[in-house]
Amino acid sequence: MTDAGSAPSPRPATRAVAALAAAAAGAAYVLAVRPRLLRWGATTQEAAGPLPGDEIVPAPRMQSTRAVTIKAPVSGVWPWLVQLGAGRGGMYSYDWLENAVGLGIHSTDRILPALQQLKVGDIVPLSPDGGLEVRALESGSLLALGGTLDLRTGRMSPAGAPPAGPRLDVGWTFVLRPAGPRATRLVSRTRYDYSPVAAGMAFRALLEPVQFLMERRMLLGIRSRAQNQWRPQGRRS
């Protein structure tokens, strides 16, 4: 008998229905929602095809490819990419969310001439604790970043010195392609690998939706800034 005042335990049928509902929700996410998040804005060809920078994480366990068309020429978009980073031009995303976890991101609405010099080997900071290394750069067309996150400390490891414990390898590539005389296609690809698999799987469930939220906003932020800066007569002075 149930003690007076105690709540009845869930019936087996109720638990079964809850389990089925959770399984259905998970299946719907994997089959319908997740593919859209991972290739938001990208064509089938862009999402499936190889891109420069893929070699940074050659065998990813996770990959996303997202894209936007910007009504400005490549020369009007590239400067916004070059000045990416914490303590630089920002990430053009949700600053308030990034700063809520102490990343120190402040996105500018201006092209900053002092931040237009970037070269292979430079670090694009993503927080006060570190960032991603520029692995490949072709002015006006390619910016490829890479690095390894130590999952125990939450810090980026120095190049060539991967942590011995749980880690997340990151490759993040931006490709610019002309889409007409005054339009640009901006494609962003992220590739991840992690070790051990069990730790990565738990991290993945959080990483994918958060990364989609922030990267989508970043691409739209770059688009709005580049289009506002550019006019049919050319860039404003």
mmCIF file of C-alpha atoms in Angstrom:
data_model
loop_
_atom_site.group_PDB
_atom_site.id
_atom_site.type_symbol
_atom_site.label_atom_id
_atom_site.label_comp_id
_atom_site.label_asym_id
_atom_site.label_seq_id
_atom_site.Cartn_x
_atom_site.Cartn_y
_atom_site.Cartn_z
ATOM 1 C CA MET A 1 0.000 0.000 0.000
ATOM 2 C CA THR A 2 1.039 3.607 -0.591
ATOM 3 C CA ASP A 3 1.859 5.561 2.565
ATOM 4 C CA ALA A 4 -0.572 8.356 3.332
ATOM 5 C CA GLY A 5 0.522 11.625 1.815
ATOM 6 C CA SER A 6 3.108 10.069 -0.495
ATOM 7 C CA ALA A 7 2.842 10.612 -4.252
ATOM 8 C CA PRO A 8 1.976 7.559 -6.301
ATOM 9 C CA SER A 9 4.829 6.260 -8.423
ATOM 10 C CA PRO A 10 4.454 6.622 -12.175
ATOM 11 C CA ARG A 11 2.712 3.688 -13.766
ATOM 12 C CA PRO A 12 4.694 1.544 -16.219
ATOM 13 C CA ALA A 13 2.402 2.660 -19.048
ATOM 14 C CA THR A 14 3.072 6.321 -18.247
ATOM 15 C CA ARG A 15 6.813 5.745 -18.233
ATOM 16 C CA ALA A 16 6.567 3.906 -21.529
ATOM 17 C CA VAL A 17 4.642 6.756 -23.141
ATOM 18 C CA ALA A 18 7.198 9.282 -21.852
ATOM 19 C CA ALA A 19 10.059 7.167 -23.207
ATOM 20 C CA LEU A 20 8.364 6.852 -26.590
ATOM 21 C CA ALA A 21 7.740 10.613 -26.705
ATOM 22 C CA ALA A 22 11.391 11.310 -25.900
ATOM 23 C CA ALA A 23 12.511 8.833 -28.551
ATOM 24 C CA ALA A 24 10.174 10.412 -31.113
ATOM 25 C CA ALA A 25 11.463 13.890 -30.300
ATOM 26 C CA GLY A 26 15.040 12.682 -30.643
ATOM 27 C CA ALA A 27 14.297 11.030 -33.963
ATOM 28 C CA ALA A 28 12.559 14.150 -35.262
ATOM 29 C CA TYR A 29 15.598 16.245 -34.340
ATOM 30 C CA VAL A 30 18.060 13.852 -35.982
ATOM 31 C CA LEU A 31 16.029 13.286 -39.150
ATOM 32 C CA ALA A 32 14.337 16.644 -39.741
ATOM 33 C CA VAL A 33 15.842 19.435 -37.644
ATOM 34 C CA ARG A 34 19.537 18.593 -37.387
ATOM 35 C CA PRO A 35 20.238 18.422 -41.157
ATOM 36 C CA ARG A 36 18.747 21.907 -41.582
ATOM 37 C CA LEU A 37 20.843 23.310 -38.763
ATOM 38 C CA LEU A 38 24.031 21.814 -40.175
ATOM 39 C CA ARG A 39 23.546 23.238 -43.682
ATOM 40 C CA TRP A 40 21.562 26.395 -43.024
ATOM 41 C CA GLY A 41 21.650 28.636 -46.106
ATOM 42 C CA ALA A 42 24.011 26.327 -48.013
ATOM 43 C CA THR A 43 23.228 24.599 -51.275
ATOM 44 C CA THR A 44 23.521 20.831 -51.575
ATOM 45 C CA GLN A 45 26.698 21.281 -53.577
ATOM 46 C CA GLU A 46 28.229 23.652 -50.999
ATOM 47 C CA ALA A 47 27.389 21.323 -48.129
ATOM 48 C CA ALA A 48 28.629 18.145 -49.816
ATOM 49 C CA GLY A 49 31.636 19.415 -51.718
ATOM 50 C CA PRO A 50 35.184 19.818 -50.408
ATOM 51 C CA LEU A 51 36.433 23.217 -49.303
ATOM 52 C CA PRO A 52 39.912 24.581 -48.672
ATOM 53 C CA GLY A 53 40.729 24.095 -45.008
ATOM 54 C CA ASP A 54 39.094 20.665 -44.730
ATOM 55 C CA GLU A 55 42.572 19.244 -44.165
ATOM 56 C CA ILE A 56 42.767 20.974 -40.759
ATOM 57 C CA VAL A 57 40.417 18.298 -39.368
ATOM 58 C CA PRO A 58 40.733 15.562 -42.004
ATOM 59 C CA ALA A 59 38.323 13.031 -40.440
ATOM 60 C CA PRO A 60 35.646 15.025 -38.606
ATOM 61 C CA ARG A 61 32.985 13.484 -36.416
ATOM 62 C CA MET A 62 30.934 16.656 -36.885
ATOM 63 C CA GLN A 63 30.670 19.044 -39.809
ATOM 64 C CA SER A 64 28.453 21.981 -40.668
ATOM 65 C CA THR A 65 28.349 24.177 -43.763
ATOM 66 C CA ARG A 66 26.354 27.428 -43.692
ATOM 67 C CA ALA A 67 26.162 30.278 -46.167
ATOM 68 C CA VAL A 68 24.641 33.639 -47.038
ATOM 69 C CA THR A 69 24.537 35.786 -50.160
ATOM 70 C CA ILE A 70 25.638 39.360 -49.514
ATOM 71 C CA LYS A 71 24.726 42.270 -51.773
ATOM 72 C CA ALA A 72 28.230 43.669 -51.808
ATOM 73 C CA PRO A 73 31.352 42.680 -53.752
ATOM 74 C CA VAL A 74 34.044 40.510 -52.221
ATOM 75 C CA SER A 75 36.134 43.603 -51.528
ATOM 76 C CA GLY A 76 33.305 44.903 -49.352
ATOM 77 C CA VAL A 77 33.008 41.687 -47.335
ATOM 78 C CA TRP A 78 36.607 40.560 -46.793
ATOM 79 C CA PRO A 79 37.570 43.373 -44.351
ATOM 80 C CA TRP A 80 34.877 42.233 -41.908
ATOM 81 C CA LEU A 81 36.357 38.718 -41.824
ATOM 82 C CA VAL A 82 39.936 39.903 -41.375
ATOM 83 C CA GLN A 83 39.102 41.798 -38.178
ATOM 84 C CA LEU A 84 37.188 38.935 -36.518
ATOM 85 C CA GLY A 85 37.979 38.152 -32.902
ATOM 86 C CA ALA A 86 37.659 39.093 -29.257
ATOM 87 C CA GLY A 87 39.430 42.373 -28.594
ATOM 88 C CA ARG A 88 39.323 43.004 -32.348
ATOM 89 C CA GLY A 89 36.231 43.574 -34.511
ATOM 90 C CA GLY A 90 34.135 41.088 -32.535
ATOM 91 C CA MET A 91 32.156 38.128 -33.829
ATOM 92 C CA TYR A 92 29.077 40.002 -35.153
ATOM 93 C CA SER A 93 26.814 37.644 -33.227
ATOM 94 C CA TYR A 94 24.971 37.900 -29.900
ATOM 95 C CA ASP A 95 27.510 39.886 -27.873
ATOM 96 C CA TRP A 96 25.372 39.752 -24.758
ATOM 97 C CA LEU A 97 25.320 35.944 -24.797
ATOM 98 C CA GLU A 98 29.062 35.713 -25.406
ATOM 99 C CA ASN A 99 29.795 38.203 -22.649
ATOM 100 C CA ALA A 100 27.493 36.370 -20.240
ATOM 101 C CA VAL A 101 30.119 33.611 -20.191
ATOM 102 C CA GLY A 102 33.036 36.046 -20.013
ATOM 103 C CA LEU A 103 34.275 36.014 -23.602
ATOM 104 C CA GLY A 104 34.737 39.779 -23.815
ATOM 105 C CA ILE A 105 33.229 40.192 -27.278
ATOM 106 C CA HIS A 106 32.297 43.642 -28.566
ATOM 107 C CA SER A 107 31.285 43.720 -32.229
ATOM 108 C CA THR A 108 31.994 46.847 -34.200
ATOM 109 C CA ASP A 109 29.915 48.339 -36.989
ATOM 110 C CA ARG A 110 32.976 49.813 -38.690
ATOM 111 C CA ILE A 111 35.892 48.523 -40.703
ATOM 112 C CA LEU A 112 38.974 49.120 -38.544
ATOM 113 C CA PRO A 113 42.082 49.880 -40.656
ATOM 114 C CA ALA A 114 44.427 48.920 -37.809
ATOM 115 C CA LEU A 115 43.061 45.351 -37.869
ATOM 116 C CA GLN A 116 43.307 44.678 -41.585
ATOM 117 C CA GLN A 117 46.659 42.903 -41.426
ATOM 118 C CA LEU A 118 46.424 39.164 -40.815
ATOM 119 C CA LYS A 119 48.821 36.358 -41.716
ATOM 120 C CA VAL A 120 49.245 32.607 -41.347
ATOM 121 C CA GLY A 121 50.285 31.784 -37.788
ATOM 122 C CA ASP A 122 48.389 34.665 -36.195
ATOM 123 C CA ILE A 123 45.842 33.870 -33.489
ATOM 124 C CA VAL A 124 42.246 35.024 -33.885
ATOM 125 C CA PRO A 125 41.152 35.302 -30.239
ATOM 126 C CA LEU A 126 37.770 33.872 -29.337
ATOM 127 C CA SER A 127 38.052 34.665 -25.621
ATOM 128 C CA PRO A 128 40.574 36.184 -23.191
ATOM 129 C CA ASP A 129 42.056 32.678 -22.836
ATOM 130 C CA GLY A 130 42.948 32.049 -26.469
ATOM 131 C CA GLY A 131 41.657 31.438 -29.938
ATOM 132 C CA LEU A 132 42.220 29.710 -33.263
ATOM 133 C CA GLU A 133 45.356 29.905 -35.374
ATOM 134 C CA VAL A 134 45.227 31.165 -38.945
ATOM 135 C CA ARG A 135 46.166 28.042 -40.912
ATOM 136 C CA ALA A 136 45.505 29.333 -44.447
ATOM 137 C CA LEU A 137 44.781 32.756 -45.864
ATOM 138 C CA GLU A 138 44.193 33.981 -49.391
ATOM 139 C CA SER A 139 43.284 37.637 -49.436
ATOM 140 C CA GLY A 140 39.726 38.174 -50.600
ATOM 141 C CA SER A 141 38.806 34.502 -50.803
ATOM 142 C CA LEU A 142 39.876 32.248 -47.911
ATOM 143 C CA LEU A 143 40.354 32.426 -44.150
ATOM 144 C CA ALA A 144 40.933 29.036 -42.472
ATOM 145 C CA LEU A 145 41.346 28.723 -38.704
ATOM 146 C CA GLY A 146 42.238 25.738 -36.561
ATOM 147 C CA GLY A 147 43.072 24.681 -33.034
ATOM 148 C CA THR A 148 42.549 22.188 -30.219
ATOM 149 C CA LEU A 149 40.422 22.774 -27.140
ATOM 150 C CA ASP A 150 41.401 21.032 -23.910
ATOM 151 C CA LEU A 151 38.022 19.851 -22.575
ATOM 152 C CA ARG A 152 39.359 19.608 -19.023
ATOM 153 C CA THR A 153 40.464 23.226 -18.776
ATOM 154 C CA GLY A 154 38.296 24.875 -21.463
ATOM 155 C CA ARG A 155 41.424 26.483 -22.932
ATOM 156 C CA MET A 156 42.961 26.280 -26.370
ATOM 157 C CA SER A 157 46.194 24.271 -26.498
ATOM 158 C CA PRO A 158 49.341 25.682 -28.108
ATOM 159 C CA ALA A 159 49.918 24.636 -31.706
ATOM 160 C CA GLY A 160 51.785 21.344 -31.923
ATOM 161 C CA ALA A 161 51.064 20.466 -28.278
ATOM 162 C CA PRO A 162 47.684 18.682 -28.139
ATOM 163 C CA PRO A 163 46.445 17.825 -24.634
ATOM 164 C CA ALA A 164 46.829 14.261 -23.424
ATOM 165 C CA GLY A 165 43.267 14.116 -22.085
ATOM 166 C CA PRO A 166 39.842 14.871 -23.570
ATOM 167 C CA ARG A 167 40.091 17.296 -26.457
ATOM 168 C CA LEU A 168 38.145 18.884 -29.291
ATOM 169 C CA ASP A 169 39.924 19.549 -32.609
ATOM 170 C CA VAL A 170 38.414 22.483 -34.495
ATOM 171 C CA GLY A 171 38.646 23.653 -38.098
ATOM 172 C CA TRP A 172 36.733 26.775 -39.131
ATOM 173 C CA THR A 173 36.908 27.992 -42.709
ATOM 174 C CA PHE A 174 35.397 31.009 -44.465
ATOM 175 C CA VAL A 175 35.277 31.064 -48.257
ATOM 176 C CA LEU A 176 34.237 34.093 -50.326
ATOM 177 C CA ARG A 177 33.056 33.664 -53.909
ATOM 178 C CA PRO A 178 31.714 36.286 -56.312
ATOM 179 C CA ALA A 179 27.986 35.893 -56.953
ATOM 180 C CA GLY A 180 27.642 38.551 -59.633
ATOM 181 C CA PRO A 181 29.256 41.956 -60.172
ATOM 182 C CA ARG A 182 28.142 43.281 -56.770
ATOM 183 C CA ALA A 183 27.293 40.222 -54.716
ATOM 184 C CA THR A 184 29.267 37.698 -52.687
ATOM 185 C CA ARG A 185 28.633 34.193 -51.477
ATOM 186 C CA LEU A 186 30.041 33.700 -47.965
ATOM 187 C CA VAL A 187 30.401 30.036 -46.992
ATOM 188 C CA SER A 188 31.373 29.012 -43.467
ATOM 189 C CA ARG A 189 32.393 25.447 -42.637
ATOM 190 C CA THR A 190 33.204 24.018 -39.221
ATOM 191 C CA ARG A 191 34.699 20.567 -38.698
ATOM 192 C CA TYR A 192 35.208 18.886 -35.323
ATOM 193 C CA ASP A 193 36.855 15.769 -34.015
ATOM 194 C CA TYR A 194 37.004 14.777 -30.367
ATOM 195 C CA SER A 195 38.598 12.259 -28.048
ATOM 196 C CA PRO A 196 37.481 10.207 -26.256
ATOM 197 C CA VAL A 197 34.267 9.483 -28.137
ATOM 198 C CA ALA A 198 32.149 9.280 -24.959
ATOM 199 C CA ALA A 199 33.178 12.753 -23.823
ATOM 200 C CA GLY A 200 32.661 14.171 -27.295
ATOM 201 C CA MET A 201 29.184 12.744 -27.677
ATOM 202 C CA ALA A 202 28.028 14.524 -24.529
ATOM 203 C CA PHE A 203 29.691 17.751 -25.708
ATOM 204 C CA ARG A 204 28.169 17.397 -29.164
ATOM 205 C CA ALA A 205 24.567 17.543 -27.914
ATOM 206 C CA LEU A 206 25.224 21.050 -26.585
ATOM 207 C CA LEU A 207 27.679 22.234 -29.223
ATOM 208 C CA GLU A 208 25.588 21.750 -32.351
ATOM 209 C CA PRO A 209 22.529 23.872 -31.454
ATOM 210 C CA VAL A 210 24.597 26.585 -29.734
ATOM 211 C CA GLN A 211 27.020 26.792 -32.633
ATOM 212 C CA PHE A 212 24.118 27.056 -35.081
ATOM 213 C CA LEU A 213 22.535 29.866 -33.071
ATOM 214 C CA MET A 214 25.734 31.907 -32.853
ATOM 215 C CA GLU A 215 27.090 31.245 -36.356
ATOM 216 C CA ARG A 216 23.793 32.004 -38.069
ATOM 217 C CA ARG A 217 23.685 35.341 -36.272
ATOM 218 C CA MET A 218 27.325 35.992 -37.183
ATOM 219 C CA LEU A 219 26.730 35.403 -40.902
ATOM 220 C CA LEU A 220 23.685 37.675 -40.835
ATOM 221 C CA GLY A 221 25.698 40.241 -38.878
ATOM 222 C CA ILE A 222 28.453 40.275 -41.496
ATOM 223 C CA ARG A 223 25.844 40.530 -44.240
ATOM 224 C CA SER A 224 24.053 43.489 -42.697
ATOM 225 C CA ARG A 225 27.295 45.339 -41.979
ATOM 226 C CA ALA A 226 28.731 44.790 -45.455
ATOM 227 C CA GLN A 227 25.485 45.780 -47.175
ATOM 228 C CA ASN A 228 25.097 48.888 -45.013
ATOM 229 C CA GLN A 229 28.687 49.894 -45.774
ATOM 230 C CA TRP A 230 28.305 49.321 -49.495
ATOM 231 C CA ARG A 231 26.084 51.259 -51.874
ATOM 232 C CA PRO A 232 25.570 50.850 -55.639
ATOM 233 C CA GLN A 233 27.932 53.784 -56.172
ATOM 234 C CA GLY A 234 30.608 52.089 -54.118
ATOM 235 C CA ARG A 235 31.600 52.031 -50.492
ATOM 236 C CA ARG A 236 30.814 55.052 -48.430
ATOM 237 C CA SER A 237 33.758 57.091 -47.307
#
